[in-house]
Short mmCIF file of C-alpha atoms and ligand atoms in Angstrom, two decimals:
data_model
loop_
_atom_site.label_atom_id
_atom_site.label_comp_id
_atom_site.label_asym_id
_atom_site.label_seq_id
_atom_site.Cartn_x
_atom_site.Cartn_y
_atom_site.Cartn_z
CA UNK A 1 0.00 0.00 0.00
CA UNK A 2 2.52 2.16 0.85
CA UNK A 3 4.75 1.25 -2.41
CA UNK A 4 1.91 1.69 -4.54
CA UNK A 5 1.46 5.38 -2.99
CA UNK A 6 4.96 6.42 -3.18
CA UNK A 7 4.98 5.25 -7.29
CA UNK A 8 1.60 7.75 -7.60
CA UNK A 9 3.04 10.10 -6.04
CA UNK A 10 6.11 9.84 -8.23
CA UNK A 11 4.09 9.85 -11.63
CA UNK A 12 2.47 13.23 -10.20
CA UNK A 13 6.00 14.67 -9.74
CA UNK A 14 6.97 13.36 -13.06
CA UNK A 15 3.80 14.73 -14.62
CA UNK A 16 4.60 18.35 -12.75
CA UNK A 17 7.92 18.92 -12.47
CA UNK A 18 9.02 19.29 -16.22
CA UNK A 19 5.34 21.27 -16.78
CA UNK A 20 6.99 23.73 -13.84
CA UNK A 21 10.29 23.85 -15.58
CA UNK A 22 9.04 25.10 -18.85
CA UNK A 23 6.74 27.84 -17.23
CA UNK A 24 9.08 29.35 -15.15
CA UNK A 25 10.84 32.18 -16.10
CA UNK A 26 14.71 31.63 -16.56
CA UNK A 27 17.72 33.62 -18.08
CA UNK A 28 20.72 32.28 -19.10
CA UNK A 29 23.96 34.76 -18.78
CA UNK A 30 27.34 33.90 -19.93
CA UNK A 31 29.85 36.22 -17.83
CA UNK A 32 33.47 37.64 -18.53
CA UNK A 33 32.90 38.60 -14.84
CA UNK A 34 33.23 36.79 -11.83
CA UNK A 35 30.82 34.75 -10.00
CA UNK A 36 31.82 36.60 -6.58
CA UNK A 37 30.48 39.93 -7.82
CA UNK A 38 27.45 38.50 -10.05
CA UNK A 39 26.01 35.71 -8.12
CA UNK A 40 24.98 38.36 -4.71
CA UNK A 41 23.35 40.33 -7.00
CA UNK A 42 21.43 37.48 -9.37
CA UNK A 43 20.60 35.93 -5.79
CA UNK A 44 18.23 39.37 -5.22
CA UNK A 45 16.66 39.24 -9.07
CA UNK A 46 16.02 35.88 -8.43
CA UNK A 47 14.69 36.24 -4.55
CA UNK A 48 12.64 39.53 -5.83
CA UNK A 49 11.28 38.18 -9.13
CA UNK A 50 11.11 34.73 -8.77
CA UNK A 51 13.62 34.24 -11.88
CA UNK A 52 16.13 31.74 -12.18
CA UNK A 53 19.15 32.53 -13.79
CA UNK A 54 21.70 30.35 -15.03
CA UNK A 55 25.11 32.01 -15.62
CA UNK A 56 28.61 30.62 -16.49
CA UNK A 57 31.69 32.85 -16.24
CA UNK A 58 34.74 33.12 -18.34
CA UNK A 59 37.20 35.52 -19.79
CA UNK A 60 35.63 37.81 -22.33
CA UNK A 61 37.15 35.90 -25.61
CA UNK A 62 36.45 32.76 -25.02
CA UNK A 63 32.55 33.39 -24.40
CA UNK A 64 32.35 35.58 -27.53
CA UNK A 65 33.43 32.66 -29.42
CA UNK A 66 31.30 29.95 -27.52
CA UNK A 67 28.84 32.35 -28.40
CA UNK A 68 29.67 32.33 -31.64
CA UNK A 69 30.41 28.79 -32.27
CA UNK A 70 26.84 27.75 -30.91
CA UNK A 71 25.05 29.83 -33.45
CA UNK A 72 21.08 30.13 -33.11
CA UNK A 73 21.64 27.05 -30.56
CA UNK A 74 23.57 28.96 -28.07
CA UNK A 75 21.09 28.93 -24.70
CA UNK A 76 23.06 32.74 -23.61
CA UNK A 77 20.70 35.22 -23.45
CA UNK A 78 22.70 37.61 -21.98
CA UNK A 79 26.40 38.46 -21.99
CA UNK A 80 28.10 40.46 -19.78
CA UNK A 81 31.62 41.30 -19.96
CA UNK A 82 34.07 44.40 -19.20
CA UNK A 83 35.38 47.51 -21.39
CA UNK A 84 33.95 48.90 -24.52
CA UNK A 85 36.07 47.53 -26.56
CA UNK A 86 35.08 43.78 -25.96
CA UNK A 87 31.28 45.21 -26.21
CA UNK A 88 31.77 46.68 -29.22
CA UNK A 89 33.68 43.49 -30.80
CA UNK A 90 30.45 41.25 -29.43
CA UNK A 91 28.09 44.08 -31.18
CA UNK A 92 30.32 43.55 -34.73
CA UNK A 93 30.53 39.46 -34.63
CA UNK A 94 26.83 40.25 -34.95
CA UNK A 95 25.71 37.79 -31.75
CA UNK A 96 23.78 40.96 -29.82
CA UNK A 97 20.77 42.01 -31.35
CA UNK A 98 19.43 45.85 -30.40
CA UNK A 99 17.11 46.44 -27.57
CA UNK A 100 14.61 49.76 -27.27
CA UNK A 101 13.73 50.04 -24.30
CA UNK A 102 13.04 53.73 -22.76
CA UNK A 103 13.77 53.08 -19.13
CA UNK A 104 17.51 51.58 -20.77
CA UNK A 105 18.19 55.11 -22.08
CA UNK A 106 17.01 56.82 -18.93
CA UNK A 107 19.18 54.81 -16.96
CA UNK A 108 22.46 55.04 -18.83
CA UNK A 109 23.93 58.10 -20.26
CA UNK A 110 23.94 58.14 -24.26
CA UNK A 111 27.85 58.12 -23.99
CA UNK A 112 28.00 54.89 -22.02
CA UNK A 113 25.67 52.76 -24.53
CA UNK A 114 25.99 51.86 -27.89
CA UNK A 115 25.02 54.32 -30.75
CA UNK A 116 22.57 50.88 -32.38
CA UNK A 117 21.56 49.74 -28.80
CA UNK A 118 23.27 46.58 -28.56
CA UNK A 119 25.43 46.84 -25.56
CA UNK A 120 24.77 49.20 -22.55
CA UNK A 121 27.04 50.17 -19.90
CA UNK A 122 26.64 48.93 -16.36
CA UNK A 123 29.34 50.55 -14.57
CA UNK A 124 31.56 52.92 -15.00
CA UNK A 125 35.53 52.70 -14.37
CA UNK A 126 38.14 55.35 -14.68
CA UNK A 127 41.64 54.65 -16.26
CA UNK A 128 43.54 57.27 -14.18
CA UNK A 129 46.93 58.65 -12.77
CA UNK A 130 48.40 57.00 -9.71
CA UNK A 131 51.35 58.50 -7.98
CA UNK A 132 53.71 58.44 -5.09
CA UNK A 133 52.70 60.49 -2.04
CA UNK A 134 56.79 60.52 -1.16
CA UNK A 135 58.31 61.16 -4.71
CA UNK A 136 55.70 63.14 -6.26
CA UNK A 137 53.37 66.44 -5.78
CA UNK A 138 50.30 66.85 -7.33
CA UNK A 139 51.57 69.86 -8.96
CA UNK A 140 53.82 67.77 -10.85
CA UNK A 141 51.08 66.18 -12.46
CA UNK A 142 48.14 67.68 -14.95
CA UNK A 143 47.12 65.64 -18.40
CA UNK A 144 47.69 62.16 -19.56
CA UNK A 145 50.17 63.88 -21.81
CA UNK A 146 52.34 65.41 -19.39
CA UNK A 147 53.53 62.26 -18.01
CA UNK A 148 55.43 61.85 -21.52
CA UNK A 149 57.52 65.17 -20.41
CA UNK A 150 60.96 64.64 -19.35
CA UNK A 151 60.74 65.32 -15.98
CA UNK A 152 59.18 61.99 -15.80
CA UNK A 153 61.94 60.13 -17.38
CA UNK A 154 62.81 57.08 -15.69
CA UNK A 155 59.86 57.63 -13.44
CA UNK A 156 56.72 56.05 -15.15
CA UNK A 157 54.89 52.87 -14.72
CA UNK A 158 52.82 50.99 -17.38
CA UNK A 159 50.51 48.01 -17.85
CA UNK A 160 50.94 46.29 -20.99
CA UNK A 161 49.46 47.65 -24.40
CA UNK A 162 47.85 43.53 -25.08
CA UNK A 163 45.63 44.62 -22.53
CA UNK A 164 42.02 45.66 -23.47
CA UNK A 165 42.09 48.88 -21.10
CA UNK A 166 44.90 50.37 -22.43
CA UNK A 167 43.68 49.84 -26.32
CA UNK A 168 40.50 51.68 -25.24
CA UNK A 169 42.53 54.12 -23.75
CA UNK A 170 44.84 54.83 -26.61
CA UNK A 171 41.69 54.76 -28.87
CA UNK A 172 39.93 57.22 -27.26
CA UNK A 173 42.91 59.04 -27.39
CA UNK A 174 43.04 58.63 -30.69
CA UNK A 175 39.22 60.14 -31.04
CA UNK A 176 40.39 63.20 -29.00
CA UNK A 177 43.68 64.33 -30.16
CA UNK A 178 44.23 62.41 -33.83
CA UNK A 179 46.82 59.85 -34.81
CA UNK A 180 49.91 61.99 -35.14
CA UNK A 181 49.31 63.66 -31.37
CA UNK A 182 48.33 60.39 -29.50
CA UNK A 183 51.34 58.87 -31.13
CA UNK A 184 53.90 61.84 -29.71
CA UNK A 185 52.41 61.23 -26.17
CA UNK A 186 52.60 57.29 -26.16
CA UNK A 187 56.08 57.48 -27.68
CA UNK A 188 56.70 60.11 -24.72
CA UNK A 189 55.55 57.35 -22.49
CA UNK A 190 57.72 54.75 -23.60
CA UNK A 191 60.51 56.76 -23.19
CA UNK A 192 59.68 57.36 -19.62
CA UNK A 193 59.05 53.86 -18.60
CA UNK A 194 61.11 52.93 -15.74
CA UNK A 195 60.72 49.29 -16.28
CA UNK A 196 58.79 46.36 -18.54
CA UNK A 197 55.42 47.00 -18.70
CA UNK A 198 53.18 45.11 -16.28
CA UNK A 199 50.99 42.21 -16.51
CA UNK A 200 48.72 44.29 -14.25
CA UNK A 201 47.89 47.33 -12.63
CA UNK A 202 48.40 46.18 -9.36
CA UNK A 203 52.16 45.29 -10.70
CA UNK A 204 52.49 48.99 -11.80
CA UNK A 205 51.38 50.28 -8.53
CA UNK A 206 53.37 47.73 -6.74
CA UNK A 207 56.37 48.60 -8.99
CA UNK A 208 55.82 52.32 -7.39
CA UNK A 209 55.93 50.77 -3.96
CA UNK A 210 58.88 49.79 -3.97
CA UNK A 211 60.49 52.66 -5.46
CA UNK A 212 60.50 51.57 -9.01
CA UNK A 213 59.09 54.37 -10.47
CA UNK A 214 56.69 57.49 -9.27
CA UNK A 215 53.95 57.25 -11.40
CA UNK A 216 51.28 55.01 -13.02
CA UNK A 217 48.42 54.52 -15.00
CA UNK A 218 45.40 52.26 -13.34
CA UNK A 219 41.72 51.72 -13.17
CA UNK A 220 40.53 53.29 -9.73
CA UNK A 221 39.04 50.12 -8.31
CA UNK A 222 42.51 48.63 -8.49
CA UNK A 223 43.77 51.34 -6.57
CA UNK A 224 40.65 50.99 -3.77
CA UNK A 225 41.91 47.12 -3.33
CA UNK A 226 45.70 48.32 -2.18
CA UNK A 227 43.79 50.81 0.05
CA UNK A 228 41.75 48.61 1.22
CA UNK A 229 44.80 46.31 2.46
CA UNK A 230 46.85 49.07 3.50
CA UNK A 231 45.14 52.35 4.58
CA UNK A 232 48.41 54.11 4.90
CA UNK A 233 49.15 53.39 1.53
CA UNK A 234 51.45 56.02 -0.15
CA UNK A 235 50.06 56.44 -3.30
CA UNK A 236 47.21 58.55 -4.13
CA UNK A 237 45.24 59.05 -7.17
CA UNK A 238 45.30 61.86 -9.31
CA UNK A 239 42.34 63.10 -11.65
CA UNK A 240 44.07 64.75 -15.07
CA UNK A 241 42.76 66.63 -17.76
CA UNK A 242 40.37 68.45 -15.31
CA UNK A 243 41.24 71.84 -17.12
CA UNK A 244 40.70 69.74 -20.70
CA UNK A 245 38.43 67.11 -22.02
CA UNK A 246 38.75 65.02 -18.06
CA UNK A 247 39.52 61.48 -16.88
CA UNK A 248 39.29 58.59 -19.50
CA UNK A 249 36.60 56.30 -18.01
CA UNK A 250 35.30 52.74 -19.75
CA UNK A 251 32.51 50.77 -18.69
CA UNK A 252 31.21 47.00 -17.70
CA UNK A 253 28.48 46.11 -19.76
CA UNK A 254 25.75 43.96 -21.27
CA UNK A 255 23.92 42.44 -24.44
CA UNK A 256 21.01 40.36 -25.20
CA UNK A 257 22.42 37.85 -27.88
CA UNK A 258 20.71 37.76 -30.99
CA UNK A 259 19.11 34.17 -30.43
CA UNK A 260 18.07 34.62 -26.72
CA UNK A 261 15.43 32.35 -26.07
CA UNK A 262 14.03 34.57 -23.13
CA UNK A 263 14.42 37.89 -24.63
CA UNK A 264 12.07 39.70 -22.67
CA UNK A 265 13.24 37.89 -19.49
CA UNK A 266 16.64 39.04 -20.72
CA UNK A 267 15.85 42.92 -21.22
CA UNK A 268 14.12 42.74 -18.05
CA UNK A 269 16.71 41.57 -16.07
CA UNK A 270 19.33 44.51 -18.06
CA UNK A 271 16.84 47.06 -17.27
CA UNK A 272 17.22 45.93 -13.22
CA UNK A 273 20.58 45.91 -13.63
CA UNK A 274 20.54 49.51 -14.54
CA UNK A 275 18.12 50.57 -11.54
CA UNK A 276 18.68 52.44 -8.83
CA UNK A 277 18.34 49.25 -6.72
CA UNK A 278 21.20 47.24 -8.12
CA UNK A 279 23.11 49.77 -9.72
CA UNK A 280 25.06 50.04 -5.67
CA UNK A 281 25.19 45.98 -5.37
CA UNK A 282 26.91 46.17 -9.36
CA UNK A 283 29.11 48.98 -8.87
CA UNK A 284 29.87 49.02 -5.34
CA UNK A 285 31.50 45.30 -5.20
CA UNK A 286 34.06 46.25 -7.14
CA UNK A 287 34.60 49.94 -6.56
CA UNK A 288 33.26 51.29 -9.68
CA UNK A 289 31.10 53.90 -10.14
CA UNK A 290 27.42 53.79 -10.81
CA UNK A 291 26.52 54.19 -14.52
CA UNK A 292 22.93 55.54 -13.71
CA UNK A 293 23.76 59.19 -13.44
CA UNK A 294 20.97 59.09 -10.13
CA UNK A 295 22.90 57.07 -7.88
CA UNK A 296 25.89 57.77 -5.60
CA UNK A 297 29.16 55.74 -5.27
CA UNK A 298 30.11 54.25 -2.48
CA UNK A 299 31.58 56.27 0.28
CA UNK A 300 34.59 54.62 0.34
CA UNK A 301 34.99 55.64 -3.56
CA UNK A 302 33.65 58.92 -3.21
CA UNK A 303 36.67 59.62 -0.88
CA UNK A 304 38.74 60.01 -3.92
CA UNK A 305 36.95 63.04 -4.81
CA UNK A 306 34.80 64.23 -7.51
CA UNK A 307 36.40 64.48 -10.84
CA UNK A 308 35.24 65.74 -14.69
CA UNK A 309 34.78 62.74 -16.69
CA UNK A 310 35.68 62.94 -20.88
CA UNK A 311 32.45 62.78 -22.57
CA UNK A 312 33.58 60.92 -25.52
CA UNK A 313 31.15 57.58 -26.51
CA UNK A 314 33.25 54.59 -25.26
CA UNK A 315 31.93 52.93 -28.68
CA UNK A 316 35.02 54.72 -29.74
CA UNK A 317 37.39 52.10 -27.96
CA UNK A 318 36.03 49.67 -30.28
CA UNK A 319 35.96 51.79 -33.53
CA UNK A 320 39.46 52.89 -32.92
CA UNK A 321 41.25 49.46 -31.17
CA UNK A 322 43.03 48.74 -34.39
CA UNK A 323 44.22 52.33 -35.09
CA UNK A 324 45.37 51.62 -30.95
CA UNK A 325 47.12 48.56 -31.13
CA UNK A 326 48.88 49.65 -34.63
CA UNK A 327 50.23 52.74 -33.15
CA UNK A 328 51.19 50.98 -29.70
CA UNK A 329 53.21 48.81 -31.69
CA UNK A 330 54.51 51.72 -33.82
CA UNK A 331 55.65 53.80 -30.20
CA UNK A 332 57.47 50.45 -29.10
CA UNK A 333 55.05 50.02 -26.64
CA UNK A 334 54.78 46.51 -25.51
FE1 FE B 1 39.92 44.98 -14.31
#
């Protein structure tokens, strides 16, 4: 009796389970960014909206390719991944499809989105001067072209030109000043490079730790990780360009791939992500800076003061990241 109860109640769960599987909403994210800062804030969607989301995480290549490699079969309907330029490579492999959506543009400053509305911005991060407290004054310091003066020679720390960040950099250079200019000040870098370039920007701020060199280029969040270890930490950031065009910032951002199978459920959760309500859990967990224009960073990153941002549409990382790398190459830079 009991055996025969236990098998009906079995075919019931049989008969239910996969009916409640296909009915509930679910979104599928494939993530260049790690699971530590994504899977707090997917926990809330999921608690608030009753949404399951599946997510895998790996470096930004390799999921633009799985992407592209699974064609109309691939079950990502949303990829998220750091920098412009990796969004803007996604938009041109042609695996995001545009989304309208008005509360999208609301959230995110034109500037920080793509021009066809296939990638938005999710965060913001600025690419920055770092200096010695000891060897340096902040009078020393003013634009991103300054540190290719000669004072600085022998004094300068660099990540490597492979990396995304500084080909977005260099290309939005590039979209400010022209070819001939940006090349003068990265040669004017090179020359002032006290060692190698670094793997990392925690290398190039380590370098000026121990006396390396004075001076370095990072994102800010990098920076708030040292400080964060170290509060007396003798290095402070400085904000250039403030009389000029203003700090070079990129963004983390998003895309709904072209053959989502939950679209809507896709847009949906982008348009949370952009709220006022998760835009603190994105940014904050990493010590970026809130895309959506009505929310405040984090105290902690607010301490390093306010600062003009350039203006110029990140898209232009992407347009430009050949024109980058080609000139990198042509200053020597490695
Ligand atoms: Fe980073």
């Amino acid at each position: 009796m009991k055996r025969k109860k236990l098998l009906i109640l079995l075919s019931v769960l049989c008969l239910v389970l996969p009916a409640a599987n296909l009915f509930a909403a679910e979104v599928v994210v494939y993530s260049a960014r790690n699971e530590q800062l994504i899977k707090p804030l997917f926990d809330v969607y999921t608690q608030e909206t009753g949404v399951k989301i599946t997510y895998i995480t790996d470096k930004a290549g390799p999921l633009l390719e799985k992407i592209k490699a699974e064609g109309s079969n691939t079950p990502a309907d949303l990829l998220i991944t750091v920098d412009a330029g990796n969004l803007w490579n996604a938009a041109r492999s042609g695996i995001l499809q545009p989304i309208t959506s008005s509360e999208l543009e609301m959230n995110i400053p034109s500037n920080f989105r793509d021009t066809d509305n296939r990638w938005f911005g999710l965060s913001v991060r600025a690419r920055t001067i770092v200096y010695s407290k000891e060897r340096i004054k902040p009078s020393e310091l003013s634009t991103y072209e300054a540190l290719a003066d000669p004072e600085l020679n022998g004094r300068l720390c660099l990540r490597t030109s492979k990396k995304v960040y500084n080909q977005s950099l260099v290309a939005m250079m590039i979209a400010e000043h022209g070819i001939k200019k940006t090349e003068d000040i990265v040669k004017g870098w090179v020359n002032n490079l006290a060692a190698k370039p670094f793997s990392n920007d925690t290398g190039a701020m380590q370098a000026i730790l121990a006396g390396q060199c004075d001076a370095a280029i990072v994102n800010t969040y990098y920076f708030g990780r040292l400080l964060k270890q170290d509060p007396q930490l003798p290095l402070k950031l400085f904000w250039p360009d403030q009389q000029g065009s203003g700090v070079h910032v990129n963004v983390s951002g998003a895309g709904v791939t072209k053959y989502a199978k939950n679209r809507d459920e896709a847009v949906k959760l982008l348009v949370w992500l952009s709220s006022a309500k998760a835009q603190n859990l994105f940014a904050d967990s990493n010590m970026e800076y809130p895309v959506n224009p009505a929310v405040k960073p984090h105290p902690d990153v607010a301490a390093w003061g306010d600062f003009k941002k350039n203006i110029i549409n990140v898209s232009e990382a992407g347009e430009l990241q050949t024109e980058a790398i080609k000139l990198m190459d042509r200053a020597r830079y490695q």
